[in-house]
PDB file of C-alpha atoms in Angstrom:
ATOM      1  CA  MET A   1     -62.744  81.737 -17.431  1.00 56.00           C
ATOM      2  CA  THR A   2     -64.448  81.378 -14.144  1.00 51.00           C
ATOM      3  CA  THR A   3     -63.373  79.371 -10.678  1.00 56.00           C
ATOM      4  CA  THR A   4     -63.855  79.024  -7.713  1.00 63.00           C
ATOM      5  CA  VAL A   5     -61.509  76.864  -5.867  1.00 81.00           C
ATOM      6  CA  THR A   6     -61.055  77.791  -1.554  1.00 83.00           C
ATOM      7  CA  LEU A   7     -56.890  77.013  -1.226  1.00 92.00           C
ATOM      8  CA  PRO A   8     -55.614  77.281   2.298  1.00 94.00           C
ATOM      9  CA  GLU A   9     -55.066  80.390   4.351  1.00 94.00           C
ATOM     10  CA  ASP A  10     -51.645  82.120   4.568  1.00 95.00           C
ATOM     11  CA  THR A  11     -50.798  81.467   7.842  1.00 93.00           C
ATOM     12  CA  GLY A  12     -47.003  82.037   7.263  1.00 92.00           C
ATOM     13  CA  LEU A  13     -46.526  78.884   6.448  1.00 91.00           C
ATOM     14  CA  ASP A  14     -42.486  78.302   6.338  1.00 96.00           C
ATOM     15  CA  THR A  15     -42.923  76.862   1.743  1.00 98.00           C
ATOM     16  CA  ARG A  16     -40.472  75.123   0.380  1.00 98.00           C
ATOM     17  CA  VAL A  17     -40.111  75.502  -2.819  1.00 98.00           C
ATOM     18  CA  LEU A  18     -38.988  72.342  -4.856  1.00 98.00           C
ATOM     19  CA  VAL A  19     -37.608  72.733  -8.744  1.00 98.00           C
ATOM     20  CA  PHE A  20     -37.858  69.437 -10.018  1.00 97.00           C
ATOM     21  CA  THR A  21     -35.627  69.309 -13.340  1.00 96.00           C
ATOM     22  CA  ASN A  22     -32.583  67.369 -15.774  1.00 93.00           C
ATOM     23  CA  GLY A  23     -31.232  69.488 -19.156  1.00 81.00           C
ATOM     24  CA  SER A  24     -32.217  66.051 -20.238  1.00 79.00           C
ATOM     25  CA  ALA A  25     -35.790  64.901 -21.402  1.00 80.00           C
ATOM     26  CA  GLY A  26     -36.982  61.621 -20.086  1.00 80.00           C
ATOM     27  CA  SER A  27     -35.670  61.702 -16.791  1.00 88.00           C
ATOM     28  CA  GLY A  28     -38.705  60.981 -14.767  1.00 92.00           C
ATOM     29  CA  LYS A  29     -39.644  64.712 -13.719  1.00 95.00           C
ATOM     30  CA  SER A  30     -42.979  64.282 -13.451  1.00 95.00           C
ATOM     31  CA  THR A  31     -43.491  60.598 -12.182  1.00 95.00           C
ATOM     32  CA  THR A  32     -41.023  62.143  -9.041  1.00 97.00           C
ATOM     33  CA  ALA A  33     -43.334  65.097  -8.685  1.00 97.00           C
ATOM     34  CA  ALA A  34     -46.483  63.745  -8.650  1.00 98.00           C
ATOM     35  CA  ALA A  35     -44.923  61.229  -6.698  1.00 98.00           C
ATOM     36  CA  LEU A  36     -43.419  63.059  -3.837  1.00 98.00           C
ATOM     37  CA  ALA A  37     -46.515  65.433  -3.311  1.00 98.00           C
ATOM     38  CA  TYR A  38     -48.888  63.152  -3.248  1.00 98.00           C
ATOM     39  CA  ALA A  39     -46.742  60.984  -0.177  1.00 98.00           C
ATOM     40  CA  ALA A  40     -46.639  64.346   1.323  1.00 98.00           C
ATOM     41  CA  ALA A  41     -50.647  65.039   1.010  1.00 98.00           C
ATOM     42  CA  LYS A  42     -50.835  61.816   2.339  1.00 98.00           C
ATOM     43  CA  LYS A  43     -49.143  62.799   5.628  1.00 98.00           C
ATOM     44  CA  LYS A  44     -51.323  65.819   5.929  1.00 98.00           C
ATOM     45  CA  LYS A  45     -48.711  68.735   4.594  1.00 98.00           C
ATOM     46  CA  LYS A  46     -50.399  71.009   2.572  1.00 98.00           C
ATOM     47  CA  VAL A  47     -48.514  70.463  -1.238  1.00 98.00           C
ATOM     48  CA  CYS A  48     -49.323  72.833  -5.083  1.00 98.00           C
ATOM     49  CA  TYR A  49     -48.039  71.020  -7.956  1.00 98.00           C
ATOM     50  CA  ILE A  50     -47.186  73.341 -11.138  1.00 98.00           C
ATOM     51  CA  GLY A  51     -46.712  72.312 -14.217  1.00 96.00           C
ATOM     52  CA  LEU A  52     -44.094  73.936 -16.383  1.00 96.00           C
ATOM     53  CA  ASP A  53     -44.217  70.904 -19.679  1.00 95.00           C
ATOM     54  CA  LYS A  54     -46.439  71.656 -22.319  1.00 94.00           C
ATOM     55  CA  GLN A  55     -46.472  67.923 -22.472  1.00 93.00           C
ATOM     56  CA  ARG A  56     -48.305  68.057 -19.413  1.00 95.00           C
ATOM     57  CA  ASP A  57     -47.894  64.776 -18.329  1.00 95.00           C
ATOM     58  CA  GLY A  58     -48.416  65.491 -14.287  1.00 96.00           C
ATOM     59  CA  SER A  59     -51.519  67.661 -15.180  1.00 97.00           C
ATOM     60  CA  ARG A  60     -52.684  64.411 -16.195  1.00 97.00           C
ATOM     61  CA  LEU A  61     -51.273  62.639 -13.579  1.00 98.00           C
ATOM     62  CA  LEU A  62     -53.712  64.906 -11.225  1.00 98.00           C
ATOM     63  CA  GLY A  63     -56.391  64.178 -13.213  1.00 97.00           C
ATOM     64  CA  TYR A  64     -56.725  65.917 -15.904  1.00 97.00           C
ATOM     65  CA  ASP A  65     -56.474  64.904 -18.690  1.00 94.00           C
ATOM     66  CA  ASP A  66     -56.030  67.459 -21.689  1.00 94.00           C
ATOM     67  CA  PRO A  67     -57.039  71.336 -19.262  1.00 95.00           C
ATOM     68  CA  ASP A  68     -56.648  72.848 -22.267  1.00 96.00           C
ATOM     69  CA  ALA A  69     -60.097  71.313 -23.370  1.00 95.00           C
ATOM     70  CA  ASP A  70     -61.799  72.726 -20.937  1.00 93.00           C
ATOM     71  CA  GLU A  71     -62.107  76.362 -21.415  1.00 91.00           C
ATOM     72  CA  ASP A  72     -63.174  77.453 -17.710  1.00 93.00           C
ATOM     73  CA  LEU A  73     -59.986  75.367 -16.696  1.00 96.00           C
ATOM     74  CA  PRO A  74     -57.054  77.891 -16.138  1.00 97.00           C
ATOM     75  CA  THR A  75     -53.353  77.273 -17.239  1.00 98.00           C
ATOM     76  CA  LEU A  76     -50.031  78.050 -16.181  1.00 98.00           C
ATOM     77  CA  PHE A  77     -49.735  80.172 -19.210  1.00 98.00           C
ATOM     78  CA  ASP A  78     -52.494  82.013 -18.616  1.00 98.00           C
ATOM     79  CA  VAL A  79     -51.135  83.194 -15.014  1.00 98.00           C
ATOM     80  CA  VAL A  80     -48.502  84.397 -18.060  1.00 97.00           C
ATOM     81  CA  ASP A  81     -51.072  86.001 -20.558  1.00 96.00           C
ATOM     82  CA  LYS A  82     -52.619  87.998 -17.345  1.00 96.00           C
ATOM     83  CA  LEU A  83     -55.658  85.822 -17.468  1.00 96.00           C
ATOM     84  CA  VAL A  84     -56.257  85.470 -14.246  1.00 97.00           C
ATOM     85  CA  SER A  85     -53.439  85.503 -11.397  1.00 97.00           C
ATOM     86  CA  LEU A  86     -51.532  82.301 -10.324  1.00 98.00           C
ATOM     87  CA  SER A  87     -53.415  82.445  -7.111  1.00 97.00           C
ATOM     88  CA  GLU A  88     -56.376  81.669  -9.584  1.00 97.00           C
ATOM     89  CA  ALA A  89     -54.622  79.834 -10.990  1.00 98.00           C
ATOM     90  CA  VAL A  90     -55.070  76.815  -8.817  1.00 98.00           C
ATOM     91  CA  VAL A  91     -58.036  73.949  -8.935  1.00 97.00           C
ATOM     92  CA  PRO A  92     -58.048  71.159  -6.833  1.00 98.00           C
ATOM     93  CA  ALA A  93     -56.321  68.007  -8.061  1.00 98.00           C
ATOM     94  CA  ARG A  94     -58.319  64.586  -8.554  1.00 98.00           C
ATOM     95  CA  ASN A  95     -58.103  61.185  -8.602  1.00 98.00           C
ATOM     96  CA  THR A  96     -57.943  60.733 -11.663  1.00 96.00           C
ATOM     97  CA  ARG A  97     -60.434  56.775 -11.885  1.00 95.00           C
ATOM     98  CA  THR A  98     -62.904  58.344  -8.936  1.00 96.00           C
ATOM     99  CA  LYS A  99     -62.983  62.051  -9.884  1.00 94.00           C
ATOM    100  CA  GLU A 100     -62.456  63.492  -6.878  1.00 97.00           C
ATOM    101  CA  ALA A 101     -60.296  65.715  -5.271  1.00 97.00           C
ATOM    102  CA  ILE A 102     -57.798  64.818  -3.094  1.00 98.00           C
ATOM    103  CA  ASP A 103     -57.222  65.711   0.099  1.00 97.00           C
ATOM    104  CA  ASN A 104     -54.168  67.887   0.508  1.00 98.00           C
ATOM    105  CA  LEU A 105     -53.371  68.536  -3.263  1.00 98.00           C
ATOM    106  CA  TRP A 106     -53.567  71.000  -5.388  1.00 98.00           C
ATOM    107  CA  VAL A 107     -52.634  71.621  -9.353  1.00 98.00           C
ATOM    108  CA  VAL A 108     -51.642  75.068 -10.955  1.00 98.00           C
ATOM    109  CA  LEU A 109     -52.128  72.743 -15.031  1.00 98.00           C
ATOM    110  CA  GLU A 110     -50.085  73.018 -17.415  1.00 98.00           C
ATOM    111  CA  SER A 111     -51.421  73.982 -21.270  1.00 97.00           C
ATOM    112  CA  LYS A 112     -50.134  73.236 -24.642  1.00 97.00           C
ATOM    113  CA  LYS A 113     -49.259  76.787 -25.125  1.00 97.00           C
ATOM    114  CA  LEU A 114     -46.388  76.866 -22.695  1.00 97.00           C
ATOM    115  CA  GLU A 115     -43.966  76.107 -25.795  1.00 95.00           C
ATOM    116  CA  ASP A 116     -44.995  79.517 -26.757  1.00 96.00           C
ATOM    117  CA  LEU A 117     -44.079  81.062 -23.390  1.00 97.00           C
ATOM    118  CA  GLU A 118     -40.149  82.134 -24.256  1.00 96.00           C
ATOM    119  CA  PHE A 119     -42.108  84.527 -27.494  1.00 96.00           C
ATOM    120  CA  LYS A 120     -44.207  85.418 -25.353  1.00 97.00           C
ATOM    121  CA  LEU A 121     -41.977  86.802 -22.634  1.00 97.00           C
ATOM    122  CA  ALA A 122     -39.655  88.513 -25.163  1.00 96.00           C
ATOM    123  CA  SER A 123     -40.078  91.896 -23.945  1.00 96.00           C
ATOM    124  CA  VAL A 124     -40.338  92.045 -20.946  1.00 96.00           C
ATOM    125  CA  THR A 125     -37.332  93.319 -19.318  1.00 96.00           C
ATOM    126  CA  ALA A 126     -35.401  90.416 -16.530  1.00 96.00           C
ATOM    127  CA  ARG A 127     -37.939  87.834 -18.356  1.00 97.00           C
ATOM    128  CA  GLU A 128     -36.171  85.148 -15.849  1.00 98.00           C
ATOM    129  CA  LEU A 129     -37.692  86.408 -13.448  1.00 98.00           C
ATOM    130  CA  TRP A 130     -41.375  85.614 -14.188  1.00 98.00           C
ATOM    131  CA  LEU A 131     -41.717  83.409 -12.001  1.00 98.00           C
ATOM    132  CA  TYR A 132     -40.275  84.205  -8.850  1.00 98.00           C
ATOM    133  CA  ARG A 133     -42.468  87.665  -9.275  1.00 98.00           C
ATOM    134  CA  ILE A 134     -45.458  85.096  -8.788  1.00 98.00           C
ATOM    135  CA  ILE A 135     -44.066  82.792  -6.729  1.00 98.00           C
ATOM    136  CA  GLY A 136     -45.276  84.736  -3.549  1.00 97.00           C
ATOM    137  CA  GLU A 137     -49.218  84.783  -3.834  1.00 97.00           C
ATOM    138  CA  LEU A 138     -48.569  81.319  -2.802  1.00 98.00           C
ATOM    139  CA  ARG A 139     -45.975  81.007   0.302  1.00 98.00           C
ATOM    140  CA  GLY A 140     -47.291  80.657   3.008  1.00 98.00           C
ATOM    141  CA  ARG A 141     -50.863  79.163   2.072  1.00 98.00           C
ATOM    142  CA  PHE A 142     -48.520  75.062   1.815  1.00 98.00           C
ATOM    143  CA  ASP A 143     -46.283  73.342   3.224  1.00 98.00           C
ATOM    144  CA  ILE A 144     -45.054  72.316  -0.361  1.00 98.00           C
ATOM    145  CA  ILE A 145     -44.888  73.278  -3.982  1.00 98.00           C
ATOM    146  CA  ALA A 146     -43.917  71.649  -6.512  1.00 98.00           C
ATOM    147  CA  LEU A 147     -41.933  72.870  -9.781  1.00 98.00           C
ATOM    148  CA  ASP A 148     -42.468  70.355 -12.388  1.00 97.00           C
ATOM    149  CA  CYS A 149     -39.871  71.449 -15.798  1.00 96.00           C
ATOM    150  CA  SER A 150     -39.705  70.912 -19.478  1.00 92.00           C
ATOM    151  CA  GLY A 151     -36.553  68.778 -20.033  1.00 87.00           C
ATOM    152  CA  ASP A 152     -34.041  71.122 -21.146  1.00 89.00           C
ATOM    153  CA  VAL A 153     -33.217  74.429 -19.298  1.00 91.00           C
ATOM    154  CA  LYS A 154     -34.570  77.113 -21.286  1.00 93.00           C
ATOM    155  CA  LEU A 155     -36.900  79.729 -19.541  1.00 96.00           C
ATOM    156  CA  GLY A 156     -39.186  78.547 -17.775  1.00 96.00           C
ATOM    157  CA  THR A 157     -36.981  75.561 -16.299  1.00 96.00           C
ATOM    158  CA  ILE A 158     -34.259  78.766 -15.640  1.00 97.00           C
ATOM    159  CA  GLY A 159     -37.002  80.788 -13.900  1.00 98.00           C
ATOM    160  CA  ALA A 160     -38.591  77.684 -11.945  1.00 98.00           C
ATOM    161  CA  ILE A 161     -34.736  77.724 -10.742  1.00 98.00           C
ATOM    162  CA  ILE A 162     -34.878  81.191  -9.675  1.00 98.00           C
ATOM    163  CA  ALA A 163     -37.914  81.551  -7.903  1.00 98.00           C
ATOM    164  CA  SER A 164     -37.435  77.700  -6.134  1.00 98.00           C
ATOM    165  CA  ASP A 165     -36.204  77.021  -2.738  1.00 98.00           C
ATOM    166  CA  GLU A 166     -33.584  73.112  -3.521  1.00 98.00           C
ATOM    167  CA  VAL A 167     -33.099  72.494  -7.381  1.00 98.00           C
ATOM    168  CA  VAL A 168     -34.356  68.295  -7.216  1.00 98.00           C
ATOM    169  CA  GLY A 169     -32.149  66.561  -9.963  1.00 96.00           C
ATOM    170  CA  CYS A 170     -33.578  63.458 -11.678  1.00 95.00           C
ATOM    171  CA  THR A 171     -31.843  61.433 -13.895  1.00 94.00           C
ATOM    172  CA  LYS A 172     -32.033  57.769 -14.740  1.00 90.00           C
ATOM    173  CA  SER A 173     -29.501  55.149 -14.284  1.00 87.00           C
ATOM    174  CA  GLN A 174     -27.664  56.445 -17.880  1.00 85.00           C
ATOM    175  CA  GLU A 175     -25.513  58.220 -20.189  1.00 86.00           C
ATOM    176  CA  LYS A 176     -28.083  60.734 -21.653  1.00 86.00           C
ATOM    177  CA  GLU A 177     -29.303  61.430 -18.400  1.00 88.00           C
ATOM    178  CA  ALA A 178     -26.542  60.958 -16.108  1.00 89.00           C
ATOM    179  CA  ARG A 179     -24.885  64.599 -18.412  1.00 90.00           C
ATOM    180  CA  GLY A 180     -28.676  66.008 -18.473  1.00 90.00           C
ATOM    181  CA  LEU A 181     -27.401  66.896 -14.830  1.00 93.00           C
ATOM    182  CA  THR A 182     -23.802  68.471 -15.608  1.00 91.00           C
ATOM    183  CA  GLU A 183     -25.641  70.518 -18.178  1.00 92.00           C
ATOM    184  CA  LEU A 184     -28.283  71.906 -15.390  1.00 94.00           C
ATOM    185  CA  GLU A 185     -25.750  72.287 -13.271  1.00 95.00           C
ATOM    186  CA  ASP A 186     -23.226  74.715 -15.218  1.00 95.00           C
ATOM    187  CA  LYS A 187     -26.660  76.314 -15.996  1.00 95.00           C
ATOM    188  CA  ILE A 188     -27.690  77.473 -12.227  1.00 97.00           C
ATOM    189  CA  ALA A 189     -23.425  79.011 -11.567  1.00 96.00           C
ATOM    190  CA  GLU A 190     -23.933  80.270 -14.885  1.00 96.00           C
ATOM    191  CA  VAL A 191     -28.000  82.209 -13.579  1.00 97.00           C
ATOM    192  CA  ALA A 192     -26.790  82.810 -10.126  1.00 97.00           C
ATOM    193  CA  GLU A 193     -24.027  85.066 -11.336  1.00 97.00           C
ATOM    194  CA  ALA A 194     -27.066  86.987 -12.859  1.00 96.00           C
ATOM    195  CA  TYR A 195     -29.214  86.795 -10.421  1.00 97.00           C
ATOM    196  CA  GLY A 196     -28.090  85.187  -7.009  1.00 96.00           C
ATOM    197  CA  HIS A 197     -28.960  88.260  -5.087  1.00 95.00           C
ATOM    198  CA  THR A 198     -33.190  86.504  -5.509  1.00 96.00           C
ATOM    199  CA  GLY A 199     -31.883  83.280  -3.067  1.00 96.00           C
ATOM    200  CA  MET A 200     -31.566  80.582  -5.792  1.00 98.00           C
ATOM    201  CA  PRO A 201     -29.923  78.501  -5.241  1.00 97.00           C
ATOM    202  CA  THR A 202     -26.478  77.712  -6.615  1.00 96.00           C
ATOM    203  CA  GLY A 203     -25.998  74.318  -7.548  1.00 97.00           C
ATOM    204  CA  ILE A 204     -28.231  70.809  -6.290  1.00 97.00           C
ATOM    205  CA  ASP A 205     -29.654  69.540  -3.403  1.00 98.00           C
ATOM    206  CA  TRP A 206     -30.610  66.363  -3.948  1.00 98.00           C
ATOM    207  CA  VAL A 207     -30.459  63.424  -6.668  1.00 97.00           C
ATOM    208  CA  VAL A 208     -32.421  61.276  -7.217  1.00 97.00           C
ATOM    209  CA  ILE A 209     -32.562  58.254  -9.233  1.00 95.00           C
ATOM    210  CA  THR A 210     -34.900  56.078 -11.001  1.00 91.00           C
ATOM    211  CA  GLU A 211     -35.187  52.923 -12.928  1.00 77.00           C
ATOM    212  CA  GLY A 212     -32.105  52.015 -11.006  1.00 62.00           C
ATOM    213  CA  VAL A 213     -32.128  48.169 -11.741  1.00 59.00           C
ATOM    214  CA  GLU A 214     -31.163  45.883  -9.000  1.00 62.00           C
ATOM    215  CA  HIS A 215     -28.192  44.342  -9.546  1.00 52.00           C
ATOM    216  CA  LYS A 216     -25.265  44.058 -11.756  1.00 52.00           C
ATOM    217  CA  SER A 217     -26.693  41.162 -14.073  1.00 53.00           C
ATOM    218  CA  GLN A 218     -30.011  42.384 -14.875  1.00 53.00           C
ATOM    219  CA  GLY A 219     -27.701  45.768 -17.070  1.00 66.00           C
ATOM    220  CA  LYS A 220     -24.339  46.530 -16.358  1.00 76.00           C
ATOM    221  CA  VAL A 221     -23.940  50.075 -17.572  1.00 73.00           C
ATOM    222  CA  TYR A 222     -26.376  51.165 -16.195  1.00 79.00           C
ATOM    223  CA  LYS A 223     -25.683  50.021 -12.335  1.00 84.00           C
ATOM    224  CA  ASP A 224     -22.161  51.012 -12.782  1.00 89.00           C
ATOM    225  CA  MET A 225     -23.702  54.656 -13.651  1.00 90.00           C
ATOM    226  CA  GLU A 226     -25.291  54.986 -10.694  1.00 91.00           C
ATOM    227  CA  THR A 227     -21.996  54.078  -9.231  1.00 92.00           C
ATOM    228  CA  GLN A 228     -20.218  57.153 -10.509  1.00 93.00           C
ATOM    229  CA  LEU A 229     -23.191  58.905 -10.024  1.00 95.00           C
ATOM    230  CA  ARG A 230     -23.487  58.472  -6.059  1.00 95.00           C
ATOM    231  CA  GLU A 231     -19.483  59.093  -6.209  1.00 96.00           C
ATOM    232  CA  ALA A 232     -20.258  62.806  -8.216  1.00 95.00           C
ATOM    233  CA  TYR A 233     -23.344  63.435  -6.583  1.00 97.00           C
ATOM    234  CA  GLY A 234     -22.149  61.925  -2.441  1.00 96.00           C
ATOM    235  CA  ASN A 235     -24.903  62.359  -0.121  1.00 96.00           C
ATOM    236  CA  ILE A 236     -27.333  63.917  -1.157  1.00 98.00           C
ATOM    237  CA  VAL A 237     -28.054  60.972  -3.627  1.00 97.00           C
ATOM    238  CA  LEU A 238     -31.531  59.510  -2.255  1.00 98.00           C
ATOM    239  CA  GLU A 239     -33.095  56.396  -2.690  1.00 96.00           C
ATOM    240  CA  THR A 240     -33.151  54.610  -4.925  1.00 95.00           C
ATOM    241  CA  VAL A 241     -36.857  54.252  -7.038  1.00 96.00           C
ATOM    242  CA  ARG A 242     -35.879  50.671  -8.596  1.00 91.00           C
ATOM    243  CA  ASP A 243     -36.992  49.665 -12.565  1.00 89.00           C
ATOM    244  CA  ASP A 244     -40.988  48.857 -11.859  1.00 94.00           C
ATOM    245  CA  VAL A 245     -43.447  47.465 -13.949  1.00 95.00           C
ATOM    246  CA  LYS A 246     -46.225  49.485 -11.830  1.00 96.00           C
ATOM    247  CA  VAL A 247     -44.705  53.374 -12.538  1.00 96.00           C
ATOM    248  CA  PRO A 248     -45.885  52.717 -16.097  1.00 94.00           C
ATOM    249  CA  GLU A 249     -49.021  51.389 -15.016  1.00 97.00           C
ATOM    250  CA  ALA A 250     -49.818  54.327 -13.172  1.00 97.00           C
ATOM    251  CA  TYR A 251     -49.190  56.364 -16.014  1.00 95.00           C
ATOM    252  CA  THR A 252     -52.050  54.700 -17.989  1.00 96.00           C
ATOM    253  CA  ALA A 253     -53.969  55.018 -15.595  1.00 97.00           C
ATOM    254  CA  GLY A 254     -53.494  58.715 -14.941  1.00 97.00           C
ATOM    255  CA  GLN A 255     -52.470  58.279 -11.331  1.00 98.00           C
ATOM    256  CA  PRO A 256     -49.063  58.710  -9.019  1.00 98.00           C
ATOM    257  CA  VAL A 257     -47.021  55.775  -8.833  1.00 98.00           C
ATOM    258  CA  THR A 258     -47.875  55.926  -4.738  1.00 98.00           C
ATOM    259  CA  LEU A 259     -51.793  56.675  -5.646  1.00 98.00           C
ATOM    260  CA  TYR A 260     -52.347  54.093  -8.291  1.00 98.00           C
ATOM    261  CA  SER A 261     -49.813  51.548  -6.309  1.00 98.00           C
ATOM    262  CA  PRO A 262     -48.582  51.832  -2.512  1.00 98.00           C
ATOM    263  CA  SER A 263     -47.418  48.818  -1.901  1.00 98.00           C
ATOM    264  CA  SER A 264     -45.350  48.828  -4.608  1.00 97.00           C
ATOM    265  CA  SER A 265     -41.717  48.926  -4.786  1.00 96.00           C
ATOM    266  CA  ALA A 266     -41.523  52.040  -6.341  1.00 97.00           C
ATOM    267  CA  ALA A 267     -44.035  54.323  -4.828  1.00 98.00           C
ATOM    268  CA  LYS A 268     -42.480  52.665  -1.455  1.00 98.00           C
ATOM    269  CA  ALA A 269     -39.149  54.004  -2.890  1.00 98.00           C
ATOM    270  CA  TYR A 270     -40.498  57.267  -2.856  1.00 98.00           C
ATOM    271  CA  THR A 271     -41.637  57.461   0.065  1.00 98.00           C
ATOM    272  CA  LYS A 272     -38.256  56.898   1.715  1.00 98.00           C
ATOM    273  CA  ILE A 273     -37.669  59.395  -0.965  1.00 98.00           C
ATOM    274  CA  GLY A 274     -40.014  62.246   0.798  1.00 98.00           C
ATOM    275  CA  ARG A 275     -38.574  61.817   3.852  1.00 98.00           C
ATOM    276  CA  GLN A 276     -34.839  61.966   3.299  1.00 98.00           C
ATOM    277  CA  MET A 277     -35.972  65.001   2.263  1.00 98.00           C
ATOM    278  CA  LYS A 278     -37.742  65.856   5.159  1.00 98.00           C
ATOM    279  CA  LEU A 279     -40.338  67.025   3.232  1.00 98.00           C
ATOM    280  CA  TYR A 280     -42.713  64.463   5.692  1.00 98.00           C
ATOM    281  CA  ARG A 281     -41.956  62.243   8.634  1.00 94.00           C
TER     282      ARG A 281
END
């Protein structure tokens, strides 16, 4: 496994580590993480995306359709397997269409082997700290590190939460995903009892609603759920990303929607969300 990648120098940047998560699958985590990562990179912020999902959707959106198929490409599982360090696993994000590197954006690729993460770390003491122990290799090099989790609150997600500074809860305006946020809150509180000394988040810092509707006439149940989410979480609920055909089109094209169609309503919403989070001006 040989890669020669030039990383940003450690200049002591005040790195923000964001974890994108939900206790339920299909909540728009990868779409949101990739869209915000590209939007921030476009604003000249140095960004590193780290994928923790065996489905590898985020890696695909950032230029690598099947990282496991290329033995010269390091993945996050190779880091867990101690074949490479975390900093050695960082590669440039790419425009899937042109294959050119995307300025200011890097990625640690996912692997389908991540489904074996719990087994791989079964004998490790305090295994929940697996990512916390190594994330320091990248702090100071990037303005933003985006941790994109799988749709559960198992070991991968727990490790990402402990290693992060802020939790971004992604949800659709539907009951299943909204309940996933509640499950996520409960898990964060539980984990914080044991690992709060690390400085990990103690709750959800931001909520992003994806695939929202414009009017009640389009779906009263969905609009009512959005209202309930805003009542429950208050001002940490950011701009709603309305249902937009450009999102599935961007996925099919293998690009973040902010790259694929920057003038679309979804891309504009994600760009505004980045400003609301003060990722850039």
